[in-house]
Structure formats: structure tokens, C-alpha cells
Coordinates of C-alpha atoms in Angstrom, one line a residue:
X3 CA -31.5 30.8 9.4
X4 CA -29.6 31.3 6.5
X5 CA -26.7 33.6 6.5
X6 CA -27.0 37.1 4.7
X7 CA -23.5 38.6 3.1
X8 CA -23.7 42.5 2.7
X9 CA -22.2 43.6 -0.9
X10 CA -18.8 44.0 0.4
X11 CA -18.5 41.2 2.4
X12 CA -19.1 39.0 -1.1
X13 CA -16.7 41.8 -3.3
X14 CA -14.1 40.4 -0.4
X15 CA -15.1 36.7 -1.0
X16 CA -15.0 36.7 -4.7
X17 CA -11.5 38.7 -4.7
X18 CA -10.1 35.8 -2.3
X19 CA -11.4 33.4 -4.9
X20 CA -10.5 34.9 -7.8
X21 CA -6.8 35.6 -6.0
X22 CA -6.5 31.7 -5.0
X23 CA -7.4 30.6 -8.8
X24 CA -4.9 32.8 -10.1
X25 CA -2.3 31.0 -7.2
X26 CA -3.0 27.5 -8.5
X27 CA -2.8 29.2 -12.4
X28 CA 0.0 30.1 -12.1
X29 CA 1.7 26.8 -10.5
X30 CA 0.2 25.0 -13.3
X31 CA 2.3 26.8 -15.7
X32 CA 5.3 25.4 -14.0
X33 CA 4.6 21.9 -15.0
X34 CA 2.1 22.7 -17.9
X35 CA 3.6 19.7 -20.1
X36 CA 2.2 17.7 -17.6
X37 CA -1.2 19.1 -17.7
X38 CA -1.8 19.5 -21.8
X39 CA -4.8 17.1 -22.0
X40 CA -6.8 18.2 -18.8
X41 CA -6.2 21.8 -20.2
X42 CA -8.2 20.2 -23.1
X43 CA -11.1 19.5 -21.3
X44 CA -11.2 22.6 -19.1
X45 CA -14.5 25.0 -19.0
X46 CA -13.6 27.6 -22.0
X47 CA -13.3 30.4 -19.1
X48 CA -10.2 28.7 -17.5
X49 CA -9.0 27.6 -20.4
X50 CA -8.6 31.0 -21.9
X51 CA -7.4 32.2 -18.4
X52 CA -4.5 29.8 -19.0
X53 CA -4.1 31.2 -22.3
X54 CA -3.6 34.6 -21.7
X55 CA -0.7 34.0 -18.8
X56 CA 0.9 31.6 -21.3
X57 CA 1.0 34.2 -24.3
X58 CA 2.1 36.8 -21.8
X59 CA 5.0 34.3 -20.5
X60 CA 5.8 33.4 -24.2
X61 CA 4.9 29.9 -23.7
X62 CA 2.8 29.3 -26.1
X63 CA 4.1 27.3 -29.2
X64 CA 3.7 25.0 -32.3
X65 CA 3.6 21.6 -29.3
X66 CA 1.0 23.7 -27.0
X67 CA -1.5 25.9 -29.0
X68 CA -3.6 23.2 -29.8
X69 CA -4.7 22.7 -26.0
X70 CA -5.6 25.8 -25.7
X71 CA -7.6 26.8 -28.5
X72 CA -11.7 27.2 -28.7
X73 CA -14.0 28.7 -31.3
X74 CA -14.4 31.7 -29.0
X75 CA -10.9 33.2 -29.0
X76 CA -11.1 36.6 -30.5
X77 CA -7.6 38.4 -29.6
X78 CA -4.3 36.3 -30.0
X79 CA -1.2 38.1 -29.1
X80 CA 1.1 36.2 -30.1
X81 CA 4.4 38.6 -30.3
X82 CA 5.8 37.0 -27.6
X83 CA 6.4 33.1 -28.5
X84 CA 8.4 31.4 -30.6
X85 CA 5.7 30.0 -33.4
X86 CA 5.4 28.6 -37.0
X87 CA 2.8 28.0 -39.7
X88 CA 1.6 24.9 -38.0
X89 CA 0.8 27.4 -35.0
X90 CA -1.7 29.3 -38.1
X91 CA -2.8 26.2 -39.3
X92 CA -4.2 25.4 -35.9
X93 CA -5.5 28.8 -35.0
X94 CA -7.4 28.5 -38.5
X95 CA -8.9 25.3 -37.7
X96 CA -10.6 26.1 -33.9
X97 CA -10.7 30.1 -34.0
X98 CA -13.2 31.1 -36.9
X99 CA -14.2 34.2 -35.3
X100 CA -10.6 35.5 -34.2
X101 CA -10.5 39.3 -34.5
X102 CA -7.2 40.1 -33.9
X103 CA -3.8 38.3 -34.2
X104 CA -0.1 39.4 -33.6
X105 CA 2.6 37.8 -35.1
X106 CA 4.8 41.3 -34.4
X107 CA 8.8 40.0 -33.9
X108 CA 10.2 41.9 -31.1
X109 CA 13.6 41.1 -31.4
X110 CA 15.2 39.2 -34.3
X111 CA 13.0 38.6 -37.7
X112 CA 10.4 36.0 -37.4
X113 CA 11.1 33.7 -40.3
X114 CA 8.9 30.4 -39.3
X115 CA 5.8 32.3 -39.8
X116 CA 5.3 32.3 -43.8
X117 CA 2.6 33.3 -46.5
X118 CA 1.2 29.4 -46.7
X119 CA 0.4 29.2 -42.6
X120 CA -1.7 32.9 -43.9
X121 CA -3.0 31.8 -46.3
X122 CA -4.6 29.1 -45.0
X123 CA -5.7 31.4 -41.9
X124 CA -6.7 34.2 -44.1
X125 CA -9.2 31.4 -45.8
X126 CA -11.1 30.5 -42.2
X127 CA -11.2 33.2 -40.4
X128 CA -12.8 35.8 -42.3
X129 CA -13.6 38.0 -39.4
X130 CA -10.3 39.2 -38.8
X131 CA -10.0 43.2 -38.2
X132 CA -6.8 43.6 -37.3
X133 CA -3.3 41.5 -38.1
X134 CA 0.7 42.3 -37.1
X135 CA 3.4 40.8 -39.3
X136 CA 6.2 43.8 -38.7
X137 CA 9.5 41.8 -39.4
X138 CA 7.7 38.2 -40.5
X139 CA 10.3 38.5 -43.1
X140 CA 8.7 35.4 -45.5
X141 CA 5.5 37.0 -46.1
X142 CA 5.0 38.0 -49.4
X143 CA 2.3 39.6 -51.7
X144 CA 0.4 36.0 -51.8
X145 CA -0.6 36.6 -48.0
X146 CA -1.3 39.9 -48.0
X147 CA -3.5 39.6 -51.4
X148 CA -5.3 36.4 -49.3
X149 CA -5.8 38.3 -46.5
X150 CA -7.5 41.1 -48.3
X151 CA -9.6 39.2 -50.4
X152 CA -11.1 36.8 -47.6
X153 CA -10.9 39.4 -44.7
X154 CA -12.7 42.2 -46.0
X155 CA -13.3 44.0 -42.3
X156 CA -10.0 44.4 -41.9
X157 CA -9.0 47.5 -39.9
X158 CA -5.5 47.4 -39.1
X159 CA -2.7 45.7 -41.3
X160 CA 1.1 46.0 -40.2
X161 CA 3.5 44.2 -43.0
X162 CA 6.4 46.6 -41.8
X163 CA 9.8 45.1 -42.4
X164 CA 8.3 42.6 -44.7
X165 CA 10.8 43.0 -47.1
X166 CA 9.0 40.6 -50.1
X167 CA 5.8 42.2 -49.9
X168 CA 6.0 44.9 -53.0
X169 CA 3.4 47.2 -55.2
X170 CA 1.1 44.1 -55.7
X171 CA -0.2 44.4 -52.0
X172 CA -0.8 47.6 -51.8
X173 CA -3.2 47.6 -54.8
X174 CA -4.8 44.3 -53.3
X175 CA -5.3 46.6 -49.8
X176 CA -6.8 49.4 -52.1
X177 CA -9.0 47.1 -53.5
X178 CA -10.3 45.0 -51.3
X179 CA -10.4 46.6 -47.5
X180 CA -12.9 49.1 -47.4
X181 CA -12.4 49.9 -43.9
X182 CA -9.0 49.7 -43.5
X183 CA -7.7 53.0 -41.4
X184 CA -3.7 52.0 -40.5
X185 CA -1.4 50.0 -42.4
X186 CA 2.5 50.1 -42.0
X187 CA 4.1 49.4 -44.5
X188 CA 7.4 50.3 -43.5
X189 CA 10.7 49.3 -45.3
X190 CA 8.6 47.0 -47.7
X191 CA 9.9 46.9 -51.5
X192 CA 6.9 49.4 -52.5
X193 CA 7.3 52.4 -54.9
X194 CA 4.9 55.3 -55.7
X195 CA 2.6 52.7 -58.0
X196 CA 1.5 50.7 -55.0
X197 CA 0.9 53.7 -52.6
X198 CA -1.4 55.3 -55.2
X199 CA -3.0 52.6 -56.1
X200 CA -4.0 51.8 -52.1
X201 CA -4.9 55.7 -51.7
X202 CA -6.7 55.4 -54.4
X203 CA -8.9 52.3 -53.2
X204 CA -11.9 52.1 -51.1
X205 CA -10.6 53.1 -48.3
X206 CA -9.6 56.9 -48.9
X207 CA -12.5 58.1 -46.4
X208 CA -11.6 55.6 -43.5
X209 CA -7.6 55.7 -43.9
X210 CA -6.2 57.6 -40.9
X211 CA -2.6 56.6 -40.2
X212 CA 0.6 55.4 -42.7
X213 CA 3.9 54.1 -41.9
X214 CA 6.1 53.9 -44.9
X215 CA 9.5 55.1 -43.1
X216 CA 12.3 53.2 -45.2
X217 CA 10.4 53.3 -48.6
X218 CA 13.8 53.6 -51.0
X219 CA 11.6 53.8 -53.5
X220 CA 8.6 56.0 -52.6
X221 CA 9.2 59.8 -53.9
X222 CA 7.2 63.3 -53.4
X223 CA 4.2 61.8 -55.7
X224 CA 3.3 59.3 -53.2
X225 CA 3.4 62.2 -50.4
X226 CA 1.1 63.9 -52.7
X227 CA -0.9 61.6 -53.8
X228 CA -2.0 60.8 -50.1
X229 CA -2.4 64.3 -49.0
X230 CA -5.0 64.3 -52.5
X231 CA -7.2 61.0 -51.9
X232 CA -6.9 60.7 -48.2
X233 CA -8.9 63.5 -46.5
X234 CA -8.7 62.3 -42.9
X235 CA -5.3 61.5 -42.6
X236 CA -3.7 62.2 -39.2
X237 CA -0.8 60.3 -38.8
X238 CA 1.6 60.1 -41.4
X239 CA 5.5 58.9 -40.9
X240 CA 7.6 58.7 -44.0
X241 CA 11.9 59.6 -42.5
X242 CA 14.5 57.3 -43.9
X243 CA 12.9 57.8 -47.9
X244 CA 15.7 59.1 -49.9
X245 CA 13.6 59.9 -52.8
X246 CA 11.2 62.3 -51.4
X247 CA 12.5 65.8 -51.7
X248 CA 11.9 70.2 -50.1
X249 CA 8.5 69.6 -52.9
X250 CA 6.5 67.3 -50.1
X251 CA 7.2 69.5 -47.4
X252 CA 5.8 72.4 -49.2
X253 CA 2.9 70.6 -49.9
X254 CA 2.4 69.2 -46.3
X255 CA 2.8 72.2 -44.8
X256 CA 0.0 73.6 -47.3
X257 CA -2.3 70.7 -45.5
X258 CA -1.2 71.4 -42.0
X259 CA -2.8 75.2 -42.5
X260 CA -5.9 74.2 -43.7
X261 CA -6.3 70.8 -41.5
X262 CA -5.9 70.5 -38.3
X263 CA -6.6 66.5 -38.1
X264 CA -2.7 65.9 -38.9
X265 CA -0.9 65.3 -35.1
X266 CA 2.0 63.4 -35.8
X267 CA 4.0 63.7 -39.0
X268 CA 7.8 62.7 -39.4
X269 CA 10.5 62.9 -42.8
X270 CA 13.7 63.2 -43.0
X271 CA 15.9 66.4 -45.3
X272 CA 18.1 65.2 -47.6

């Protein structure tokens, strides 16, 4: 007679299994140079499995990511390995339906990651929705522009600390991303041209959150011209801009009696 398992008795066997898979995992990350081509011919499920602990271990690089790649990838967080434009270049060939990617630098600028590995991902993987670049410090407008003409449901953009990206992206954004509601564009070489121009885009209605803290060149019109075109607005953070002045707070504090969908809001007094 075959044996019957009652529905905790299997929850308990399938937690053992799923425990000792993550056990043997785990060891094969210790000697994962060794094991590159079986990875390759893995089921996708363990495959991606192996994947995830990798990225979260920062072991995934330029000699590695192809291994691991499938077409069904749709989150790579990246922000946590050391990786270049061959990395992109690879991502762009197997992961056409990749959603979200982080290139973020935690620590030092990221400098290996450049506008020619984007725009060549930008190209194949139209479906992106959201994409981190704060500090990949050789991006410039050429990315950005790519990205928002061949990624048109993008969501969230972050080019903070992107020193080369300037006016020219911001009016690319405005554009082009319809659905666009948070970019940062923080400390980026941008001046009150380029933030009109994206407030002023397609995406007034859907744009709820700006970072442009350490804008040298951003002054009250820019403040203004937000608190005009972009109704739902709630996060807004704009300290460290020299050039804005006692006339945006007025007007923000105008907007804070009559909305109530602002909840976090920072500038500094000069």
C-alpha cells in the first residue's frame, strides 16, 4: 500500500530538500571556476539560483556572466561586482527581456562601465523599466539619449553622479519616457534648460520623485517649473544647489498647503 504524507509532513520534506540544495549551492561557489561549463548546461531554475548567490557575493564578472545568463533573466543587480562593458555586451545578447539592471557603485566610481556597453544594451533589450548608473562616471548623454529612445517603458532612471551627462538627456527623458516616475539626476552637469525641458515632456502626469541635490547650475526656475508641470510630485530633494534662492521656498511652501501628496522634500539656505 502506498504511503500517504499529510500536508505537513511534505512542507517538512520539501524544506529538507530545498535546505540541502542550498548546502551543495553554496559549496559550489567555492570552487565555481571549476564548475563554469556544467553551470552552462544547468536547468534555468538552478542556474538562476546560482545566479542570485553569486551577485549577492559580488562574484559575478566580465570571465563568469556568460555561464550564467538565459533569456529569462528579468532583474540583475549588479551593484555588487566588479564589471565592464563586455559584462553589457553579454547581458544584451542572452537577456532580451531584462527589466531591471543595477550598475549602482557603492563605493568608489565605477568607470569600466561606459556609454558603448549601453548602448549596445539599450538596443536589445527594449523592455527595460528600470536602470541604476549613480556614480558610472563614463556615461554620457549618448547612453542616456539610447536608452530613452529604445526603452520607452522605462520607469525608473538613476544617472546620479554621472558627471558627463548634461541638458541633452534630460530633454531626451522628456521626450521619450512617457512613464517615467523617478529619475536622479543628482550632481549631473544639468541647468534649468534640461529640467524644463524633462518636466515639460510626456511624463508630467506619471513623474513622482526627483533627485537633483548638487545641481550647481539648477536655480529657483527649475524649482518652479516642476512645482508647474508636475502635479503629482511627492518626492522632491534639491540641498547642495547654490543657485536656488528664499523665492523656491515661498513657492514650495505655497504647494505644501494646497497638496498634501509632497512627503519628503529637502534644500539647503544659502
Amino acid at each position: 500500500m502506498a504511503s500517504q504524507f499529510t500536508v505537513t509532513e511534505r512542507r517538512e520534506s520539501f524544506a529538507q530538500v530545498e535546505a540541502l540544495q542550498r548546502i551543495a549551492l553554496l559549496k559550489i561557489l567555492d570552487y565555481i571556476p571549476n564548475y563554469l561549463k556544467d553551470i552552462t548546461v544547468l536547468p534555468a531554475t538552478l542556474k538562476h539560483r546560482i545566479l542570485f548567490l553569486m551577485l549577492k557575493r559580488g562574484l559575478v564578472s566580465d570571465s563568469n556572466i556568460a555561464q550564467l545568463l538565459s533569456d529569462k533573466i528579468r532583474v540583475l543587480d549588479l551593484k555588487e561586482c566588479d564589471v565592464s562593458d563586455q559584462s553589457l555586451i553579454e547581458i544584451a545578447s542572452k537577456c532580451h527581456f531584462l527589466q531591471t539592471l543595477d550598475l549602482n557603485a557603492l563605493k568608489d566610481n565605477r568607470t569600466s562601465v561606459t556609454s558603448n556597453g549601453l548602448m549596445v544594451l539599450a538596443e536589445h533589450c527594449p523592455n527595460l523599466q528600470s536602470v541604476h548608473l549613480r556614480r558610472c562616471v563614463n556615461v554620457t548623454d549618448d547612453a542616456v539619449v539610447q536608452l530613452s529612445k529604445c526603452c520607452r517603458m522605462l520607469r525608473e532612471l538613476n544617472i546620479g553622479g554621472c558627471p558627463l551627462v548634461s541638458d541633452v538627456s534630460l530633454a531626451a527623458i522628456g521626450e521619450n519616457c512617457l512613464h517615467l516616475n523617478s529619475i536622479n539626476f543628482s550632481k549631473a552637469d544639468v541647468s534649468d534648460e534640461g529640467v524644463i525641458s524633462l518636466v515639460r515632456g510626456g511624463s508630467v502626469s506619471c513623474l513622482k520623485e526627483i533627485h537633483m541635490d548638487g545641481c550647481v547650475r539648477v536655480t529657483d526656475e527649475s524649482i518652479e517649473a516642476i512645482v508647474q508641470f508636475c502635479p503629482n510630485i511627492s518626492i522632491l530633494l534639491y540641498h547642495g544647489c547654490p543657485n536656488t534662492s528664499e523665492r523656491s521656498r515661498v513657492v514650495l511652501e505655497e504647494v505644501l498647503a494646497s497638496r498634501s501628496k509632497m512627503t519628503h522634500l529637502t534644500w539647503t539656505i544659502y
